[in-house]
C-alpha positions as CSV (number, residue, x, y, z in Angstrom):
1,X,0.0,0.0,0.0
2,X,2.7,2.3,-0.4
3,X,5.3,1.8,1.9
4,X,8.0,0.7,-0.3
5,X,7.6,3.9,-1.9
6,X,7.8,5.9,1.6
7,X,10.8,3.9,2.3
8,X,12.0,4.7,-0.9
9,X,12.4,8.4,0.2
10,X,13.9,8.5,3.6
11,X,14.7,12.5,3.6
12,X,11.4,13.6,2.0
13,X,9.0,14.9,3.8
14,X,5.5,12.8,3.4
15,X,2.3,14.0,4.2
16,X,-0.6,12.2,4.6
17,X,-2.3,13.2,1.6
18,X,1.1,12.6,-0.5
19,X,0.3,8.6,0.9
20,X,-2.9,8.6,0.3
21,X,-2.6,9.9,-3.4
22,X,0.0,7.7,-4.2
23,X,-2.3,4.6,-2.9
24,X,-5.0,6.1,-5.1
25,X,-7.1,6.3,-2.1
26,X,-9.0,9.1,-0.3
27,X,-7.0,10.2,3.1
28,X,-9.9,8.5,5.2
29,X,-9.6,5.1,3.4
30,X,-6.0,5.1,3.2
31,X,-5.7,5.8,6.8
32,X,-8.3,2.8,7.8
33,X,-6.7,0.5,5.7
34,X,-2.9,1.2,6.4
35,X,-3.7,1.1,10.8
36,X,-5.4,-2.5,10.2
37,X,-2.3,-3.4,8.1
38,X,0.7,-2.0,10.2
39,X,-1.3,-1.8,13.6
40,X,0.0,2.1,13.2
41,X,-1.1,5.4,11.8
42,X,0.3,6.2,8.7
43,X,2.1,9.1,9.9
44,X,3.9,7.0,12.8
45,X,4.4,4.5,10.8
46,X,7.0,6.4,8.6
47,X,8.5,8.1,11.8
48,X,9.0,4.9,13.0
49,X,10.8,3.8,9.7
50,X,13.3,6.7,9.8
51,X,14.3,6.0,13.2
52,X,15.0,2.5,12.7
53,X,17.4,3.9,9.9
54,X,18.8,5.9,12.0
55,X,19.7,3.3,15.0
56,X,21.1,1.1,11.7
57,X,23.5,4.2,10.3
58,X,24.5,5.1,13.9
59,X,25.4,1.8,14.5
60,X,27.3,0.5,11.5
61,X,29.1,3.7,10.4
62,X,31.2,6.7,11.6
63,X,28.7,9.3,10.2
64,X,28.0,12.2,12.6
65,X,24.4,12.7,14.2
66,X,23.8,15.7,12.1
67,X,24.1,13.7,8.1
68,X,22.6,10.9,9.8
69,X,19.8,13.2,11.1
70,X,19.0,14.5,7.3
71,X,19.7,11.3,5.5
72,X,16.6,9.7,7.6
73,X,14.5,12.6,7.2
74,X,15.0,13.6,10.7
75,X,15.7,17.2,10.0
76,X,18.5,18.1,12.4
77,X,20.1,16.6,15.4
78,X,18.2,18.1,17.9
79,X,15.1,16.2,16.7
80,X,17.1,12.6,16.2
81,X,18.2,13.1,19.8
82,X,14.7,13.7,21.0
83,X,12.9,11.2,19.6
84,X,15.8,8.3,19.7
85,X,15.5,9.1,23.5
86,X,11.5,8.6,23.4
87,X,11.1,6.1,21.1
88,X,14.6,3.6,22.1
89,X,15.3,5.2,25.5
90,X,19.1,6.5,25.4
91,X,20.8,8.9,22.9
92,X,22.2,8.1,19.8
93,X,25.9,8.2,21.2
94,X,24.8,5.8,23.9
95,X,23.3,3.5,21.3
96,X,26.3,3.8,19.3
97,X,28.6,2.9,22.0
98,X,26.5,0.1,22.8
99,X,25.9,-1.2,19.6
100,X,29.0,-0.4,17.4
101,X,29.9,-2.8,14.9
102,X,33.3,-3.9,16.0
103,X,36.1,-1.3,13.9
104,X,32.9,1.1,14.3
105,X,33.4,4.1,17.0
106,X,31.0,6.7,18.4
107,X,32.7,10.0,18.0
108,X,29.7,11.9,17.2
């Protein structure tokens, strides 16, 4: 229903009616159909998406928070930061230091 395609575009904003029309849906219908696929809304669902890219680049590569940040569509540090710490519970540096592929170092 589309999420390939939001996948496909990890630094683009998407908007709920930029889903929908892509499903060839009405918001309403795409909404309703994508919670009883995914179990989330369509605009969490995404959210959700870029910050699991983000816990993958943070842990297998030397890039710092900020181009991470943009490549996931994340915007700027700041708001990695925040919702890495809601949504996994520690900051990106933590998580890096935790989870660091071995030859892989958190100097962010």
């Amino acid at each position: 229903m589309g999420r390939e395609w939001a996948l496909e575009r990890p630094a683009e904003p998407l908007t709920l009616e930029d889903m929908a029309r892509h499903a060839h849906m009405s918001v309403r219908t795409f909404t309703r159909r994508f919670r009883q696929e995914t179990g989330l809304s369509p605009l969490k669902w995404p959210a959700r998406r870029r910050l699991a890219h983000a816990r993958h680049l943070l842990e297998s590569t030397t890039l710092p928070v900020a181009r991470i940040a943009k490549a996931c569509g994340l915007g700027d540090p700041v708001a990695l930061r925040r919702q890495f710490h809601t949504y996994v519970g520690r900051s990106p540096a933590a998580n890096s230091r935790t989870h660091s592929a071995p030859g892989v170092t958190a100097g962010r």
